[in-house]
Short mmCIF file of N, CA, C and O in Angstrom, two decimals:
data_model
loop_
_atom_site.label_atom_id
_atom_site.label_comp_id
_atom_site.label_asym_id
_atom_site.label_seq_id
_atom_site.Cartn_x
_atom_site.Cartn_y
_atom_site.Cartn_z
N MET Y 1 -39.52 194.34 24.74
CA MET Y 1 -40.53 193.41 24.29
C MET Y 1 -41.56 194.18 23.47
O MET Y 1 -42.03 195.23 23.87
N ALA Y 2 -41.91 193.66 22.32
CA ALA Y 2 -42.90 194.28 21.45
C ALA Y 2 -44.27 193.66 21.71
O ALA Y 2 -44.38 192.51 22.14
N TYR Y 3 -45.31 194.43 21.44
CA TYR Y 3 -46.68 193.97 21.61
C TYR Y 3 -47.42 194.19 20.31
O TYR Y 3 -47.24 195.21 19.63
N MET Y 4 -48.30 193.24 19.97
CA MET Y 4 -49.12 193.34 18.77
C MET Y 4 -50.47 192.69 19.06
O MET Y 4 -50.52 191.61 19.66
N ALA Y 5 -51.54 193.33 18.66
CA ALA Y 5 -52.87 192.74 18.81
C ALA Y 5 -53.02 191.58 17.83
O ALA Y 5 -52.49 191.62 16.72
N ALA Y 6 -53.74 190.55 18.22
CA ALA Y 6 -53.93 189.38 17.36
C ALA Y 6 -54.65 189.73 16.06
O ALA Y 6 -54.46 189.07 15.05
N SER Y 7 -55.45 190.79 16.06
CA SER Y 7 -56.19 191.19 14.87
C SER Y 7 -55.37 192.09 13.94
O SER Y 7 -55.83 192.44 12.86
N SER Y 8 -54.16 192.47 14.35
CA SER Y 8 -53.33 193.39 13.59
C SER Y 8 -52.63 192.71 12.42
O SER Y 8 -52.41 191.50 12.43
N LYS Y 9 -52.28 193.50 11.43
CA LYS Y 9 -51.46 193.06 10.29
C LYS Y 9 -50.39 194.11 10.11
O LYS Y 9 -50.70 195.26 9.76
N GLU Y 10 -49.14 193.76 10.40
CA GLU Y 10 -48.07 194.76 10.35
C GLU Y 10 -46.71 194.11 10.14
O GLU Y 10 -46.57 192.89 10.27
N ASP Y 11 -45.72 194.94 9.83
CA ASP Y 11 -44.36 194.46 9.64
C ASP Y 11 -43.65 194.35 10.98
O ASP Y 11 -43.84 195.19 11.86
N ILE Y 12 -42.81 193.33 11.10
CA ILE Y 12 -41.86 193.27 12.19
C ILE Y 12 -40.48 193.45 11.56
O ILE Y 12 -40.26 193.11 10.40
N TYR Y 13 -39.57 194.01 12.33
CA TYR Y 13 -38.24 194.34 11.83
C TYR Y 13 -37.17 193.70 12.70
O TYR Y 13 -37.34 193.55 13.90
N MET Y 14 -36.05 193.38 12.05
CA MET Y 14 -34.89 192.85 12.76
C MET Y 14 -33.65 193.48 12.16
O MET Y 14 -33.40 193.34 10.96
N GLY Y 15 -32.88 194.18 12.98
CA GLY Y 15 -31.67 194.85 12.50
C GLY Y 15 -30.51 193.87 12.32
O GLY Y 15 -30.30 192.99 13.15
N TRP Y 16 -29.78 194.04 11.22
CA TRP Y 16 -28.60 193.20 10.95
C TRP Y 16 -27.35 194.02 10.74
O TRP Y 16 -26.26 193.55 10.94
N GLY Y 17 -27.48 195.23 10.26
CA GLY Y 17 -26.30 196.03 9.92
C GLY Y 17 -26.13 196.11 8.41
O GLY Y 17 -26.56 195.22 7.67
N ALA Y 18 -25.50 197.17 7.96
CA ALA Y 18 -25.38 197.46 6.53
C ALA Y 18 -24.65 196.36 5.76
O ALA Y 18 -24.94 196.13 4.59
N GLU Y 19 -23.69 195.68 6.40
CA GLU Y 19 -22.92 194.65 5.69
C GLU Y 19 -23.76 193.44 5.28
O GLU Y 19 -23.38 192.66 4.42
N ALA Y 20 -24.93 193.27 5.89
CA ALA Y 20 -25.79 192.12 5.58
C ALA Y 20 -26.78 192.39 4.45
O ALA Y 20 -27.32 191.46 3.87
N VAL Y 21 -27.00 193.65 4.13
CA VAL Y 21 -28.00 194.03 3.13
C VAL Y 21 -27.70 193.34 1.81
O VAL Y 21 -26.57 193.34 1.33
N GLY Y 22 -28.71 192.75 1.22
CA GLY Y 22 -28.57 192.06 -0.05
C GLY Y 22 -28.43 190.56 0.08
O GLY Y 22 -28.63 189.83 -0.88
N LEU Y 23 -28.09 190.08 1.26
CA LEU Y 23 -28.03 188.63 1.48
C LEU Y 23 -29.44 188.08 1.65
O LEU Y 23 -30.37 188.81 2.00
N ASP Y 24 -29.60 186.78 1.42
CA ASP Y 24 -30.89 186.14 1.68
C ASP Y 24 -31.15 186.21 3.18
O ASP Y 24 -30.28 185.84 3.99
N VAL Y 25 -32.33 186.67 3.54
CA VAL Y 25 -32.67 186.83 4.96
C VAL Y 25 -34.03 186.22 5.24
O VAL Y 25 -34.94 186.29 4.41
N GLN Y 26 -34.14 185.60 6.40
CA GLN Y 26 -35.39 184.96 6.82
C GLN Y 26 -35.64 185.29 8.29
O GLN Y 26 -34.70 185.54 9.05
N ILE Y 27 -36.93 185.26 8.66
CA ILE Y 27 -37.34 185.49 10.04
C ILE Y 27 -38.25 184.34 10.47
O ILE Y 27 -39.09 183.89 9.70
N ALA Y 28 -38.04 183.89 11.71
CA ALA Y 28 -38.90 182.87 12.31
C ALA Y 28 -39.47 183.44 13.61
O ALA Y 28 -38.80 184.18 14.32
N ILE Y 29 -40.71 183.07 13.89
CA ILE Y 29 -41.36 183.49 15.13
C ILE Y 29 -41.93 182.22 15.75
O ILE Y 29 -42.83 181.60 15.19
N ILE Y 30 -41.36 181.82 16.90
CA ILE Y 30 -41.76 180.56 17.52
C ILE Y 30 -42.28 180.81 18.93
O ILE Y 30 -41.88 181.77 19.59
N PRO Y 31 -43.19 179.95 19.41
CA PRO Y 31 -43.69 180.11 20.77
C PRO Y 31 -42.56 180.10 21.79
O PRO Y 31 -41.57 179.39 21.64
N CYS Y 32 -42.70 180.90 22.82
CA CYS Y 32 -41.68 181.03 23.86
C CYS Y 32 -41.88 179.93 24.90
O CYS Y 32 -42.30 180.18 26.03
N VAL Y 33 -41.59 178.70 24.50
CA VAL Y 33 -41.63 177.57 25.43
C VAL Y 33 -40.39 177.61 26.30
O VAL Y 33 -40.44 177.43 27.50
N SER Y 34 -39.26 177.85 25.65
CA SER Y 34 -37.98 178.01 26.32
C SER Y 34 -37.21 179.07 25.53
O SER Y 34 -37.11 178.95 24.30
N PRO Y 35 -36.70 180.11 26.16
CA PRO Y 35 -35.98 181.16 25.42
C PRO Y 35 -34.80 180.64 24.61
O PRO Y 35 -34.38 181.27 23.66
N GLU Y 36 -34.25 179.49 24.98
CA GLU Y 36 -33.10 178.94 24.26
C GLU Y 36 -33.50 178.08 23.07
O GLU Y 36 -32.65 177.72 22.26
N ALA Y 37 -34.78 177.70 22.97
CA ALA Y 37 -35.22 176.83 21.87
C ALA Y 37 -35.05 177.56 20.54
O ALA Y 37 -35.44 178.72 20.40
N GLU Y 38 -34.43 176.89 19.58
CA GLU Y 38 -34.22 177.48 18.27
C GLU Y 38 -35.26 176.98 17.28
O GLU Y 38 -35.76 175.87 17.40
N PRO Y 39 -35.56 177.80 16.26
CA PRO Y 39 -36.55 177.39 15.26
C PRO Y 39 -36.02 176.26 14.37
O PRO Y 39 -34.81 176.15 14.15
N ALA Y 40 -36.94 175.48 13.84
CA ALA Y 40 -36.61 174.48 12.83
C ALA Y 40 -36.57 175.17 11.47
O ALA Y 40 -37.06 176.30 11.31
N ASP Y 41 -35.98 174.53 10.47
CA ASP Y 41 -35.89 175.11 9.13
C ASP Y 41 -37.26 175.56 8.61
O ASP Y 41 -37.39 176.61 8.00
N GLY Y 42 -38.29 174.76 8.87
CA GLY Y 42 -39.63 175.07 8.38
C GLY Y 42 -40.30 176.24 9.06
O GLY Y 42 -41.34 176.72 8.61
N ASP Y 43 -39.73 176.73 10.16
CA ASP Y 43 -40.30 177.88 10.88
C ASP Y 43 -39.93 179.22 10.24
O ASP Y 43 -40.54 180.24 10.54
N TYR Y 44 -38.93 179.23 9.37
CA TYR Y 44 -38.44 180.48 8.79
C TYR Y 44 -39.29 180.89 7.59
O TYR Y 44 -39.76 180.06 6.82
N HIS Y 45 -39.42 182.22 7.44
CA HIS Y 45 -40.15 182.81 6.32
C HIS Y 45 -39.23 183.82 5.64
O HIS Y 45 -38.51 184.57 6.32
N ASP Y 46 -39.26 183.86 4.32
CA ASP Y 46 -38.43 184.81 3.58
C ASP Y 46 -38.82 186.24 3.96
O ASP Y 46 -40.01 186.59 3.98
N ALA Y 47 -37.84 187.04 4.27
CA ALA Y 47 -38.05 188.44 4.62
C ALA Y 47 -37.44 189.32 3.53
O ALA Y 47 -36.75 188.82 2.64
N THR Y 48 -37.72 190.60 3.60
CA THR Y 48 -37.16 191.57 2.65
C THR Y 48 -36.33 192.58 3.42
O THR Y 48 -36.39 192.65 4.65
N TRP Y 49 -35.58 193.38 2.69
CA TRP Y 49 -34.73 194.40 3.32
C TRP Y 49 -35.42 195.75 3.29
O TRP Y 49 -35.99 196.14 2.28
N ASP Y 50 -35.33 196.47 4.39
CA ASP Y 50 -35.78 197.86 4.49
C ASP Y 50 -34.61 198.61 5.14
O ASP Y 50 -34.47 198.59 6.36
N GLY Y 51 -33.75 199.17 4.31
CA GLY Y 51 -32.50 199.72 4.83
C GLY Y 51 -31.63 198.57 5.32
O GLY Y 51 -31.43 197.59 4.61
N SER Y 52 -31.17 198.65 6.56
CA SER Y 52 -30.35 197.57 7.12
C SER Y 52 -31.14 196.66 8.04
O SER Y 52 -30.58 195.90 8.82
N GLU Y 53 -32.48 196.72 7.92
CA GLU Y 53 -33.34 195.86 8.73
C GLU Y 53 -34.10 194.87 7.85
O GLU Y 53 -34.58 195.22 6.77
N ALA Y 54 -34.19 193.64 8.34
CA ALA Y 54 -35.03 192.64 7.69
C ALA Y 54 -36.47 192.93 8.09
O ALA Y 54 -36.75 193.31 9.22
N ARG Y 55 -37.40 192.74 7.15
CA ARG Y 55 -38.81 193.05 7.40
C ARG Y 55 -39.68 191.87 6.98
O ARG Y 55 -39.47 191.27 5.93
N LEU Y 56 -40.68 191.56 7.82
CA LEU Y 56 -41.62 190.48 7.52
C LEU Y 56 -43.01 190.93 7.92
O LEU Y 56 -43.23 191.38 9.05
N LEU Y 57 -43.96 190.82 7.00
CA LEU Y 57 -45.35 191.15 7.26
C LEU Y 57 -46.02 189.96 7.95
O LEU Y 57 -45.98 188.84 7.44
N ILE Y 58 -46.61 190.21 9.12
CA ILE Y 58 -47.27 189.14 9.87
C ILE Y 58 -48.66 189.60 10.30
O ILE Y 58 -48.96 190.79 10.29
N GLY Y 59 -49.49 188.64 10.66
CA GLY Y 59 -50.81 188.95 11.20
C GLY Y 59 -51.93 188.50 10.29
O GLY Y 59 -51.73 187.73 9.35
N ALA Y 60 -53.11 189.00 10.59
CA ALA Y 60 -54.33 188.61 9.89
C ALA Y 60 -54.16 188.69 8.38
O ALA Y 60 -53.72 189.69 7.85
N GLY Y 61 -54.47 187.59 7.68
CA GLY Y 61 -54.41 187.56 6.23
C GLY Y 61 -53.04 187.32 5.63
O GLY Y 61 -52.86 187.43 4.43
N THR Y 62 -52.03 187.00 6.46
CA THR Y 62 -50.69 186.71 5.94
C THR Y 62 -50.37 185.23 6.16
O THR Y 62 -51.18 184.49 6.72
N ASP Y 63 -49.18 184.82 5.75
CA ASP Y 63 -48.74 183.45 5.97
C ASP Y 63 -48.34 183.20 7.43
O ASP Y 63 -48.12 182.07 7.82
N VAL Y 64 -48.19 184.28 8.21
CA VAL Y 64 -47.77 184.16 9.61
C VAL Y 64 -48.85 184.77 10.51
O VAL Y 64 -48.85 185.96 10.78
N VAL Y 65 -49.80 183.93 10.91
CA VAL Y 65 -50.88 184.35 11.80
C VAL Y 65 -50.61 183.72 13.16
O VAL Y 65 -50.45 182.51 13.27
N LEU Y 66 -50.53 184.56 14.20
CA LEU Y 66 -50.17 184.09 15.53
C LEU Y 66 -51.35 184.24 16.49
O LEU Y 66 -52.05 185.24 16.46
N THR Y 67 -51.52 183.25 17.33
CA THR Y 67 -52.55 183.31 18.36
C THR Y 67 -51.99 184.03 19.58
O THR Y 67 -50.77 184.16 19.72
N PRO Y 68 -52.85 184.52 20.48
CA PRO Y 68 -52.35 185.21 21.66
C PRO Y 68 -51.33 184.37 22.43
O PRO Y 68 -51.50 183.16 22.59
N GLY Y 69 -50.26 185.03 22.86
CA GLY Y 69 -49.20 184.36 23.60
C GLY Y 69 -47.89 185.11 23.43
O GLY Y 69 -47.84 186.19 22.84
N GLN Y 70 -46.83 184.50 23.92
CA GLN Y 70 -45.51 185.11 23.83
C GLN Y 70 -44.64 184.29 22.88
O GLN Y 70 -44.63 183.06 22.93
N TYR Y 71 -43.89 184.99 22.04
CA TYR Y 71 -43.09 184.38 20.99
C TYR Y 71 -41.67 184.92 21.02
O TYR Y 71 -41.43 186.04 21.48
N VAL Y 72 -40.75 184.13 20.47
CA VAL Y 72 -39.37 184.56 20.29
C VAL Y 72 -39.14 184.77 18.80
O VAL Y 72 -39.50 183.92 17.98
N VAL Y 73 -38.54 185.91 18.44
CA VAL Y 73 -38.27 186.25 17.05
C VAL Y 73 -36.81 185.94 16.75
O VAL Y 73 -35.91 186.34 17.50
N TRP Y 74 -36.58 185.20 15.66
CA TRP Y 74 -35.24 184.80 15.23
C TRP Y 74 -35.03 185.23 13.78
O TRP Y 74 -35.98 185.30 13.01
N GLY Y 75 -33.80 185.47 13.42
CA GLY Y 75 -33.47 185.76 12.04
C GLY Y 75 -32.25 184.97 11.61
O GLY Y 75 -31.44 184.55 12.44
N ARG Y 76 -32.15 184.75 10.31
CA ARG Y 76 -30.95 184.09 9.78
C ARG Y 76 -30.65 184.63 8.39
O ARG Y 76 -31.54 185.02 7.64
N LEU Y 77 -29.38 184.63 8.10
CA LEU Y 77 -28.87 185.06 6.81
C LEU Y 77 -28.24 183.86 6.11
O LEU Y 77 -27.77 182.94 6.77
N THR Y 78 -28.19 183.92 4.79
CA THR Y 78 -27.43 182.93 4.03
C THR Y 78 -26.39 183.69 3.23
O THR Y 78 -26.73 184.56 2.42
N ALA Y 79 -25.12 183.39 3.52
CA ALA Y 79 -24.00 184.05 2.86
C ALA Y 79 -23.02 182.97 2.43
O ALA Y 79 -22.11 182.61 3.18
N GLY Y 80 -23.24 182.41 1.25
CA GLY Y 80 -22.39 181.31 0.78
C GLY Y 80 -22.58 180.10 1.68
O GLY Y 80 -23.69 179.62 1.86
N THR Y 81 -21.50 179.63 2.28
CA THR Y 81 -21.59 178.46 3.17
C THR Y 81 -21.89 178.87 4.61
O THR Y 81 -22.05 178.01 5.46
N ARG Y 82 -21.97 180.15 4.86
CA ARG Y 82 -22.26 180.63 6.22
C ARG Y 82 -23.76 180.88 6.37
O ARG Y 82 -24.42 181.35 5.46
N ARG Y 83 -24.25 180.59 7.58
CA ARG Y 83 -25.66 180.82 7.87
C ARG Y 83 -25.80 181.29 9.32
O ARG Y 83 -26.16 180.52 10.20
N PRO Y 84 -25.51 182.57 9.59
CA PRO Y 84 -25.63 183.06 10.96
C PRO Y 84 -27.11 183.14 11.39
O PRO Y 84 -27.97 183.51 10.60
N VAL Y 85 -27.35 182.78 12.63
CA VAL Y 85 -28.68 182.80 13.23
C VAL Y 85 -28.61 183.69 14.47
O VAL Y 85 -27.70 183.56 15.28
N ARG Y 86 -29.58 184.61 14.61
CA ARG Y 86 -29.61 185.53 15.74
C ARG Y 86 -31.00 185.58 16.35
O ARG Y 86 -32.00 185.60 15.63
N ARG Y 87 -31.02 185.65 17.67
CA ARG Y 87 -32.28 185.87 18.38
C ARG Y 87 -32.50 187.38 18.45
O ARG Y 87 -31.62 188.12 18.87
N SER Y 88 -33.69 187.82 18.07
CA SER Y 88 -33.97 189.25 18.04
C SER Y 88 -34.66 189.75 19.31
O SER Y 88 -34.37 190.83 19.78
N GLY Y 89 -35.57 188.97 19.86
CA GLY Y 89 -36.29 189.42 21.04
C GLY Y 89 -37.61 188.73 21.19
O GLY Y 89 -37.91 187.75 20.52
N LEU Y 90 -38.43 189.27 22.08
CA LEU Y 90 -39.74 188.70 22.38
C LEU Y 90 -40.85 189.51 21.75
O LEU Y 90 -40.76 190.73 21.65
N LEU Y 91 -41.90 188.82 21.35
CA LEU Y 91 -43.09 189.45 20.78
C LEU Y 91 -44.30 188.89 21.52
O LEU Y 91 -44.47 187.67 21.58
N THR Y 92 -45.11 189.77 22.09
CA THR Y 92 -46.33 189.35 22.75
C THR Y 92 -47.52 189.65 21.83
O THR Y 92 -47.67 190.77 21.35
N ILE Y 93 -48.32 188.63 21.58
CA ILE Y 93 -49.55 188.78 20.80
C ILE Y 93 -50.69 188.81 21.80
O ILE Y 93 -50.89 187.87 22.57
N GLY Y 94 -51.45 189.90 21.78
CA GLY Y 94 -52.57 190.06 22.70
C GLY Y 94 -53.88 189.58 22.10
O GLY Y 94 -53.96 189.25 20.92
N THR Y 95 -54.90 189.58 22.90
CA THR Y 95 -56.22 189.18 22.43
C THR Y 95 -56.81 190.31 21.58
O THR Y 95 -56.54 191.49 21.82
N PRO Y 96 -57.60 189.94 20.57
CA PRO Y 96 -58.17 190.96 19.67
C PRO Y 96 -59.12 191.91 20.39
O PRO Y 96 -59.64 191.66 21.41
#
C-alpha cells in the first residue's frame, strides 16, 4: 500500500511490461468503497510511459486532487479492439 500526503504533488506509477509500451494508457483512482468496484470511463486520466510503467501526476494543482482516504488504483490499455483493465493496488491519502 502506498501513502501520499494530501498536500503532495507527485507521480504514481503502474507497471505493465515492455510489450505494452507505446499503447494508449490511462489510470483511474477511485475511492475504496469496495475493492471489487471498477472505475467508470470518466474516472480514467491519460497517463504517459516511463520505461515500462505508466505514470500519472496527481495531487495539489493537478487534474487529480484527492481528499484524505483510501483509494484503489486502476489502469487500462487500448490496443485495437482490446482494452485490458488491471487493478494496481491501494493508495492512502493522509491529512496535510
